């Protein structure tokens, strides 16, 4: 398994550990230069959304991977975690529907998260 897949698996596992809702993974490497992958999910409330971000950061830090930046943590309606080639978006339900990144980035390739988890 390559480093990218290990990192993606760690992110997805961390999100699932904290009961993230509707996790999606989009490969945007062929349609954008800002990153290679988007991980998009949402939580039920501010506390859960912050816990999701904390857990992702903790699990990746155990592998020596630290975010370039984390934005939106205090308001927790959209937390953006920038891990260079992977951008993790953790929304509240309303903001996820409003921004609809899956629609905006529909030119990317949706990846079944089970294929990452089973690597």
Coordinates of C-alpha atoms in Angstrom, one line a residue, residues 38-86:
X38 CA -11.0 15.3 -0.9
X39 CA -12.4 13.5 2.1
X40 CA -15.8 14.9 2.8
X41 CA -18.0 14.0 5.8
X42 CA -20.3 15.6 8.3
X43 CA -21.1 15.3 12.0
X44 CA -24.3 15.8 13.9
X45 CA -23.3 18.7 16.2
X46 CA -20.4 21.1 17.0
X47 CA -18.9 18.7 19.6
X48 CA -18.9 15.8 17.3
X49 CA -17.5 17.8 14.4
X50 CA -14.6 19.0 16.6
X51 CA -14.0 15.5 17.9
X52 CA -13.8 14.2 14.3
X53 CA -11.1 16.8 13.5
X54 CA -9.2 16.2 16.7
X55 CA -9.2 12.4 16.1
X56 CA -8.0 12.7 12.5
X57 CA -5.2 15.1 13.6
X58 CA -4.3 12.7 16.5
X59 CA -4.2 9.6 14.3
X60 CA -2.2 11.2 11.5
X61 CA 0.2 12.8 14.1
X62 CA 1.0 9.2 15.3
X63 CA 2.4 8.6 11.8
X64 CA 4.3 11.9 11.8
X65 CA 1.8 13.6 9.5
X66 CA 0.7 17.1 10.5
X67 CA -1.7 19.5 8.8
X68 CA -0.4 22.5 7.0
X69 CA -3.4 24.3 8.3
X70 CA -6.8 23.7 10.0
X71 CA -9.5 26.3 9.5
X72 CA -13.0 26.7 10.9
X73 CA -12.4 24.7 14.1
X74 CA -14.0 27.2 16.5
X75 CA -17.3 27.6 14.6
X76 CA -17.3 24.0 13.5
X77 CA -19.8 24.4 10.7
X78 CA -17.0 23.5 8.2
X79 CA -13.6 22.4 9.3
X80 CA -11.0 22.3 6.6
X81 CA -7.8 20.3 7.3
X82 CA -5.1 20.7 4.8
X83 CA -2.7 17.7 4.5
X84 CA -1.1 18.9 1.3
X85 CA -2.4 16.3 -1.2
X86 CA -5.4 15.4 1.0

